[in-house]
CSV table of C-alpha atoms (C1' of nucleotides) and ligand atoms in Angstrom, one decimal:
chain,number,residue,atom,x,y,z
B,240,MET,CA,71.0,-62.6,54.6
B,241,THR,CA,70.9,-61.7,58.3
B,242,SER,CA,70.9,-64.4,60.9
B,243,LYS,CA,68.4,-64.7,63.7
B,244,GLN,CA,71.3,-64.0,66.2
B,245,GLU,CA,72.0,-60.7,64.5
B,246,PHE,CA,68.4,-59.6,64.8
B,247,ILE,CA,68.4,-60.5,68.5
B,248,GLU,CA,71.5,-58.4,69.1
B,249,LYS,CA,70.1,-55.5,67.1
B,250,LEU,CA,66.9,-55.6,69.2
B,251,ARG,CA,68.9,-55.8,72.4
B,252,ASN,CA,71.0,-52.9,71.4
B,253,SER,CA,67.9,-50.9,70.8
B,254,SER,CA,66.5,-51.8,74.2
B,255,LEU,CA,63.8,-53.8,72.6
B,256,ARG,CA,63.4,-57.3,74.1
B,257,PRO,CA,64.0,-59.9,71.4
B,258,THR,CA,60.6,-61.7,71.5
B,259,LYS,CA,59.6,-64.4,69.1
B,260,GLN,CA,57.2,-62.0,67.5
B,261,ARG,CA,59.7,-59.2,66.9
B,262,ILE,CA,62.3,-61.6,65.5
B,263,ASN,CA,59.7,-63.0,63.1
B,264,ILE,CA,58.8,-59.5,62.0
B,265,CYS,CA,62.5,-58.7,61.5
B,266,GLU,CA,62.9,-61.7,59.3
B,267,VAL,CA,60.0,-60.8,57.2
B,268,LEU,CA,61.0,-57.1,56.9
B,269,PHE,CA,64.7,-57.1,56.8
B,270,ASN,CA,65.8,-60.5,55.2
B,271,ARG,CA,65.5,-59.1,51.7
B,272,ASP,CA,67.7,-57.9,48.9
B,273,LYS,CA,65.5,-55.0,47.9
B,274,THR,CA,63.8,-52.3,49.9
B,275,PHE,CA,60.3,-53.3,51.0
B,276,HIS,CA,57.3,-51.0,50.9
B,277,PHE,CA,54.3,-52.1,52.9
B,278,THR,CA,51.1,-51.3,54.8
B,279,ILE,CA,50.3,-52.8,58.2
B,280,SER,CA,47.9,-55.2,56.6
B,281,ASP,CA,50.4,-56.3,54.0
B,282,LEU,CA,52.8,-57.1,56.8
B,283,PHE,CA,50.2,-58.8,58.9
B,284,ASN,CA,49.2,-61.2,56.0
B,285,LEU,CA,52.8,-61.8,55.0
B,286,ILE,CA,53.8,-62.9,58.5
B,287,LYS,CA,51.1,-65.5,58.5
B,288,ASP,CA,52.2,-66.7,55.0
B,289,LYS,CA,56.0,-66.7,55.6
B,290,THR,CA,56.3,-67.9,59.2
B,291,GLY,CA,53.1,-69.9,59.6
B,292,GLU,CA,52.7,-68.2,62.9
B,293,LYS,CA,50.0,-65.6,63.5
B,294,ILE,CA,50.9,-62.4,65.3
B,295,SER,CA,48.2,-60.3,66.7
B,296,LEU,CA,47.4,-57.1,64.8
B,297,ALA,CA,48.1,-55.0,67.8
B,298,THR,CA,51.6,-56.4,68.0
B,299,VAL,CA,52.2,-55.7,64.4
B,300,TYR,CA,51.2,-52.1,65.0
B,301,ASN,CA,53.3,-51.9,68.2
B,302,THR,CA,56.3,-53.4,66.6
B,303,VAL,CA,56.2,-51.3,63.4
B,304,HIS,CA,55.9,-48.2,65.5
B,305,ALA,CA,58.7,-49.3,67.8
B,306,PHE,CA,60.9,-49.9,64.7
B,307,HIS,CA,59.8,-46.6,63.2
B,308,LYS,CA,60.7,-44.7,66.4
B,309,LYS,CA,64.1,-46.4,66.5
B,310,GLY,CA,64.7,-45.3,62.9
B,311,TYR,CA,64.5,-48.8,61.3
B,312,LEU,CA,61.5,-47.9,59.2
B,313,LYS,CA,60.4,-44.8,57.4
B,314,GLU,CA,56.9,-43.6,56.8
B,315,ILE,CA,56.1,-42.6,53.2
B,316,PRO,CA,53.7,-39.8,52.5
B,317,ILE,CA,51.0,-40.9,50.1
B,318,ASN,CA,47.4,-40.2,50.0
B,319,SER,CA,45.9,-43.4,50.8
B,320,ASN,CA,43.6,-44.7,53.5
B,321,GLN,CA,46.5,-46.7,54.8
B,322,THR,CA,49.9,-45.7,56.0
B,323,TYR,CA,52.9,-46.9,54.0
B,324,PHE,CA,56.2,-47.9,55.5
B,325,ASP,CA,59.6,-48.4,53.9
B,326,THR,CA,62.6,-50.5,55.0
B,327,ASN,CA,64.8,-48.1,53.2
B,328,VAL,CA,65.3,-45.4,55.8
B,329,THR,CA,67.8,-43.3,53.8
B,330,ASP,CA,66.6,-40.1,52.2
B,331,HIS,CA,65.2,-41.1,48.8
B,332,HIS,CA,62.3,-40.5,46.4
B,333,HIS,CA,59.5,-42.6,45.0
B,334,PHE,CA,57.5,-43.5,42.0
B,335,PHE,CA,53.9,-44.4,43.0
B,336,ASP,CA,52.1,-46.6,40.6
B,337,VAL,CA,48.6,-45.3,41.2
B,338,LYS,CA,46.8,-48.3,39.5
B,339,GLU,CA,48.9,-51.0,41.2
B,340,GLU,CA,49.2,-49.0,44.5
B,341,LYS,CA,52.9,-49.9,44.5
B,342,LEU,CA,55.8,-47.8,45.5
B,343,ILE,CA,59.1,-48.0,43.7
B,344,ASP,CA,62.4,-46.5,45.0
B,345,LEU,CA,64.2,-43.9,43.0
B,346,LYS,CA,67.9,-43.5,43.4
B,347,ASN,CA,69.0,-40.0,44.3
B,348,GLU,CA,70.8,-39.7,41.0
B,349,ASP,CA,67.5,-40.5,39.2
B,350,ILE,CA,66.4,-37.1,40.3
B,351,GLY,CA,69.5,-35.1,41.2
B,352,PRO,CA,70.0,-32.7,44.0
B,353,ILE,CA,67.0,-30.5,44.9
B,354,GLU,CA,67.9,-27.0,45.7
B,355,ILE,CA,65.3,-25.2,47.8
B,356,GLN,CA,65.5,-21.5,47.2
B,357,LYS,CA,63.0,-20.5,49.8
B,358,SER,CA,63.2,-20.5,53.6
B,359,ILE,CA,60.9,-19.8,56.5
B,360,PRO,CA,62.3,-17.9,59.4
B,361,GLY,CA,62.8,-20.0,62.4
B,362,LYS,CA,62.3,-23.2,60.6
B,363,LYS,CA,64.7,-25.7,59.1
B,364,ILE,CA,64.4,-28.4,56.6
B,365,LYS,CA,63.8,-31.8,58.1
B,366,SER,CA,63.3,-33.8,54.8
B,367,VAL,CA,62.8,-33.4,51.1
B,368,GLU,CA,60.8,-36.0,49.4
B,369,VAL,CA,59.7,-36.3,45.8
B,370,LEU,CA,56.7,-38.4,44.9
B,371,VAL,CA,56.2,-39.1,41.2
B,372,LYS,CA,52.8,-40.6,40.4
B,373,LEU,CA,52.7,-42.9,37.5
B,374,GLU,CA,49.7,-43.8,35.3
B,375,ASP,CA,49.3,-46.1,32.3
I,234,MET,CA,36.6,-11.5,44.1
I,235,THR,CA,34.2,-13.7,42.3
I,236,SER,CA,30.5,-13.0,42.4
I,237,LYS,CA,27.8,-15.4,43.4
I,238,GLN,CA,26.6,-15.4,39.8
I,239,GLU,CA,29.9,-16.6,38.5
I,240,PHE,CA,29.9,-19.5,40.9
I,241,ILE,CA,26.4,-20.4,39.8
I,242,GLU,CA,27.5,-20.5,36.2
I,243,LYS,CA,30.6,-22.4,37.0
I,244,LEU,CA,28.6,-25.0,38.8
I,245,ARG,CA,26.0,-25.2,36.0
I,246,ASN,CA,28.8,-25.6,33.5
I,247,SER,CA,30.1,-28.5,35.5
I,248,SER,CA,26.7,-30.2,35.7
I,249,LEU,CA,26.5,-29.5,39.4
I,250,ARG,CA,23.3,-27.9,40.5
I,251,PRO,CA,24.0,-24.6,42.1
I,252,THR,CA,22.5,-25.3,45.5
I,253,LYS,CA,22.7,-22.9,48.4
I,254,GLN,CA,25.2,-25.2,50.1
I,255,ARG,CA,27.5,-25.5,47.1
I,256,ILE,CA,27.5,-21.7,46.5
I,257,ASN,CA,28.4,-21.1,50.2
I,258,ILE,CA,31.2,-23.6,49.9
I,259,CYS,CA,32.5,-22.0,46.7
I,260,GLU,CA,32.5,-18.6,48.5
I,261,VAL,CA,34.5,-20.0,51.4
I,262,LEU,CA,36.9,-21.8,49.3
I,263,PHE,CA,37.4,-19.7,46.2
I,264,ASN,CA,36.9,-16.1,47.3
I,265,ARG,CA,40.5,-15.6,48.4
I,266,ASP,CA,43.7,-14.1,47.2
I,267,LYS,CA,45.9,-16.9,48.3
I,268,THR,CA,45.7,-20.6,47.8
I,269,PHE,CA,43.9,-22.4,50.6
I,270,HIS,CA,45.0,-25.6,52.2
I,271,PHE,CA,42.4,-27.4,54.4
I,272,THR,CA,41.0,-30.5,55.8
I,273,ILE,CA,37.3,-31.4,55.8
I,274,SER,CA,37.0,-30.4,59.4
I,275,ASP,CA,38.7,-27.1,58.8
I,276,LEU,CA,36.2,-26.3,56.1
I,277,PHE,CA,33.3,-27.6,58.1
I,278,ASN,CA,34.1,-25.2,60.9
I,279,LEU,CA,34.9,-22.3,58.6
I,280,ILE,CA,31.6,-22.5,56.9
I,281,LYS,CA,29.8,-22.1,60.1
I,282,ASP,CA,31.9,-19.1,61.1
I,283,LYS,CA,31.9,-17.3,57.7
I,284,THR,CA,28.4,-17.9,56.5
I,285,GLY,CA,26.6,-18.4,59.8
I,286,GLU,CA,24.8,-21.3,58.2
I,287,LYS,CA,25.5,-24.9,59.1
I,288,ILE,CA,26.0,-27.4,56.3
I,289,SER,CA,25.9,-31.1,57.2
I,290,LEU,CA,29.2,-32.9,57.3
I,291,ALA,CA,28.1,-35.3,54.7
I,292,THR,CA,27.4,-32.5,52.3
I,293,VAL,CA,30.9,-31.0,52.9
I,294,TYR,CA,32.4,-34.4,52.0
I,295,ASN,CA,30.1,-34.8,49.0
I,296,THR,CA,30.9,-31.3,47.7
I,297,VAL,CA,34.6,-31.5,48.3
I,298,HIS,CA,34.8,-34.8,46.4
I,299,ALA,CA,32.6,-33.4,43.6
I,300,PHE,CA,34.9,-30.4,43.2
I,301,HIS,CA,37.9,-32.7,43.4
I,302,LYS,CA,36.5,-34.9,40.7
I,303,LYS,CA,35.9,-31.8,38.5
I,304,GLY,CA,39.5,-30.7,39.1
I,305,TYR,CA,38.7,-27.7,41.2
I,306,LEU,CA,40.5,-29.1,44.2
I,307,LYS,CA,43.7,-31.0,44.6
I,308,GLU,CA,44.6,-33.6,47.2
I,309,ILE,CA,47.9,-33.2,48.9
I,310,PRO,CA,49.9,-36.2,49.9
I,311,ILE,CA,50.9,-35.9,53.5
I,312,ASN,CA,51.0,-38.5,56.2
I,313,SER,CA,48.3,-37.3,58.5
I,314,ASN,CA,45.2,-38.8,59.9
I,315,GLN,CA,43.2,-36.3,57.8
I,316,THR,CA,43.2,-35.7,54.1
I,317,TYR,CA,44.4,-32.3,52.9
I,318,PHE,CA,43.0,-30.4,50.0
I,319,ASP,CA,44.3,-27.4,48.1
I,320,THR,CA,42.6,-24.8,46.0
I,321,ASN,CA,45.7,-24.4,43.9
I,322,VAL,CA,45.2,-27.2,41.4
I,323,THR,CA,48.3,-26.4,39.4
I,324,ASP,CA,51.4,-28.6,39.7
I,325,HIS,CA,53.3,-27.2,42.6
I,326,HIS,CA,55.3,-28.2,45.7
I,327,HIS,CA,54.9,-27.6,49.4
I,328,PHE,CA,56.5,-26.9,52.7
I,329,PHE,CA,54.8,-28.8,55.5
I,330,ASP,CA,55.3,-27.3,58.9
I,331,VAL,CA,55.1,-30.4,61.0
I,332,LYS,CA,54.5,-28.7,64.3
I,333,GLU,CA,51.9,-26.3,63.1
I,334,GLU,CA,50.4,-28.8,60.7
I,335,LYS,CA,50.3,-26.1,58.0
I,336,LEU,CA,51.0,-26.4,54.3
I,337,ILE,CA,52.8,-23.6,52.5
I,338,ASP,CA,53.0,-23.3,48.7
I,339,LEU,CA,56.3,-23.3,47.0
I,340,LYS,CA,56.6,-21.6,43.6
I,341,ASN,CA,58.1,-23.8,40.9
I,342,GLU,CA,61.1,-21.5,40.7
I,343,ASP,CA,61.7,-22.0,44.5
I,344,ILE,CA,62.7,-25.6,43.5
I,345,GLY,CA,63.6,-25.5,39.9
I,346,PRO,CA,62.7,-28.1,37.3
I,347,ILE,CA,62.9,-31.7,38.3
I,348,GLU,CA,64.4,-34.0,35.8
I,349,ILE,CA,63.4,-37.6,36.2
I,350,GLN,CA,66.0,-39.8,34.8
I,351,LYS,CA,64.2,-43.1,35.2
I,352,SER,CA,61.2,-44.5,33.6
I,353,ILE,CA,59.0,-47.6,34.0
I,354,PRO,CA,58.0,-49.3,30.7
I,355,GLY,CA,54.3,-48.8,30.0
I,356,LYS,CA,53.9,-46.1,32.6
I,357,LYS,CA,53.9,-42.4,32.2
I,358,ILE,CA,54.4,-39.6,34.7
I,359,LYS,CA,51.2,-38.2,36.0
I,360,SER,CA,52.6,-35.7,38.6
I,361,VAL,CA,55.7,-34.8,40.4
I,362,GLU,CA,55.4,-33.4,43.8
I,363,VAL,CA,58.0,-32.3,46.3
I,364,LEU,CA,57.2,-32.2,50.0
I,365,VAL,CA,59.6,-30.4,52.2
I,366,LYS,CA,59.0,-31.0,55.9
I,367,LEU,CA,60.0,-28.2,58.2
I,368,GLU,CA,60.9,-28.4,61.9
I,369,ASP,CA,61.9,-25.8,64.4
R,293,DT,C1',2.0,-22.4,37.4
R,294,DT,C1',2.0,-27.4,38.2
R,295,DC,C1',3.9,-31.8,37.6
R,296,DC,C1',7.6,-34.8,37.1
R,297,DT,C1',12.2,-36.4,37.1
R,298,DT,C1',16.5,-36.4,38.7
R,299,DG,C1',20.0,-34.6,41.6
R,300,DT,C1',21.0,-33.1,46.4
R,301,DT,C1',21.0,-32.7,51.4
R,302,DT,C1',20.7,-34.7,55.7
R,303,DA,C1',20.8,-37.5,59.9
R,304,DT,C1',22.2,-41.5,61.0
R,305,DA,C1',24.4,-46.0,60.5
R,306,DA,C1',28.2,-48.6,58.7
R,307,DT,C1',32.9,-49.2,57.7
R,308,DT,C1',37.8,-49.0,58.3
R,309,DA,C1',42.3,-47.9,60.0
R,310,DT,C1',44.4,-47.0,64.1
R,311,DT,C1',45.0,-46.6,69.1
R,312,DC,C1',43.8,-47.8,73.8
R,313,DT,C1',43.0,-50.9,77.8
R,314,DA,C1',43.9,-54.1,80.9
R,315,DA,C1',44.9,-58.8,81.9
R,316,DA,C1',48.0,-62.7,81.0
R,317,DG,C1',52.5,-64.0,79.6
R,318,DA,C1',57.6,-63.7,78.8
R,319,DA,C1',62.3,-61.7,79.5
R,320,DG,C1',66.0,-60.3,82.2
R,321,DA,C1',68.0,-59.3,86.6
R,322,DT,C1',69.0,-60.7,91.3
P,208,DA,C1',63.0,-69.3,92.1
P,209,DT,C1',61.4,-64.6,92.6
P,210,DC,C1',60.5,-60.0,91.2
P,211,DT,C1',60.1,-56.4,88.1
P,212,DT,C1',59.4,-54.6,83.9
P,213,DC,C1',58.3,-55.1,79.2
P,214,DT,C1',55.4,-57.3,75.7
P,215,DT,C1',51.6,-59.6,73.7
P,216,DT,C1',46.9,-60.0,73.1
P,217,DA,C1',41.8,-59.8,72.5
P,218,DG,C1',38.7,-56.8,72.5
P,219,DA,C1',36.9,-52.1,73.1
P,220,DA,C1',37.3,-47.3,71.8
P,221,DT,C1',38.2,-43.6,68.6
P,222,DA,C1',38.1,-41.0,64.5
P,223,DA,C1',37.9,-40.2,59.6
P,224,DT,C1',35.3,-41.4,55.9
P,225,DT,C1',31.6,-43.6,53.2
P,226,DA,C1',27.0,-45.6,52.6
P,227,DT,C1',21.9,-45.4,53.2
P,228,DA,C1',17.6,-43.9,52.4
P,229,DA,C1',14.2,-40.5,53.3
P,230,DA,C1',13.0,-35.6,52.7
P,231,DC,C1',13.9,-31.9,49.8
P,232,DA,C1',15.1,-28.7,45.9
P,233,DA,C1',16.3,-27.7,41.0
P,234,DG,C1',15.1,-27.6,36.3
P,235,DG,C1',12.4,-28.9,32.4
P,236,DA,C1',8.1,-29.9,30.2
P,237,DA,C1',3.3,-29.5,29.8
S,470,MN,MN1,61.4,-46.4,49.4
S,471,MN,MN1,49.3,-25.8,47.6
S,472,ZN,ZN1,55.2,-44.6,63.4
S,473,ZN,ZN1,38.4,-36.7,46.4
DNA sequence: TTCCTTGTTTATAATTATTCTAAAGAAGAT
DNA sequence: ATCTTCTTTAGAATAATTATAAACAAGGAA
């Protein structure tokens, strides 16, 4: 449970002005026990439901990208018509339930270390992500 | 090197009528040594260059999805504004050069077997894909 | 062949996710 | 209170993809 004050400080420390909208979005995104996987439209709808206040879609996009740029959100590569984001910004892997269109975190020990035996001259590894698709 | 006749048979066997357009697309896609990673617009442009004949964009979409449905093409999960396809339909992993926006196949032995230690009741694993992002 | 049915191509319109624009509003500094 | 800069917003613009429906081509039967 993070207090509104803490979000305000975190925003200020990130040189993001603590607006009403951003604080609401923080509360929806980060006041949770578990990691949260979402699309912009998930979030847009959830804000209306949880806070009662409507935030414009443009602001939701702006804020998600601001948070993403600051490293508070992660983008998850899935083939879908919508971009998925994740409040768990650590390096980790996923199940993707194709039918439910739901992402599930895997702990690193659920997969174990991945040793990449190949390299490309002049390039270095930025991230390693495993996506395990699930069906019924 | 696959002959036009073989493509015609393969199309017939898949209950896809061997039209001029489909045969051309087969030649562009499948007459190669190495696996080919592409977006629809890559393919659209390449067809014009390689065959001289222009195929409508709608037909390129239709054909790629027909081939995808038949299992002759694979969709690669990357976060990009465009969908990537792959002529290598076996289970395999990728480097993605973020700057060049290019996919590179990894052999399975470049990564080694991935043991997934977690399971979700009622669900089974459909695919396991590793995406390694590369930067300079 | 010719005719018929069904599948295919195509231009174009529609849809959808995302980004852009520019004006109004709010935050923070002085 | 005033000024500057950042933010929000509605709405327009963009871009990938999908849908529509008319013209066309393939394959089978007569
Ligand atoms: Mn996650
Ligand atoms: Mn590949
Ligand atoms: Zn982003
Ligand atoms: Zn497809």
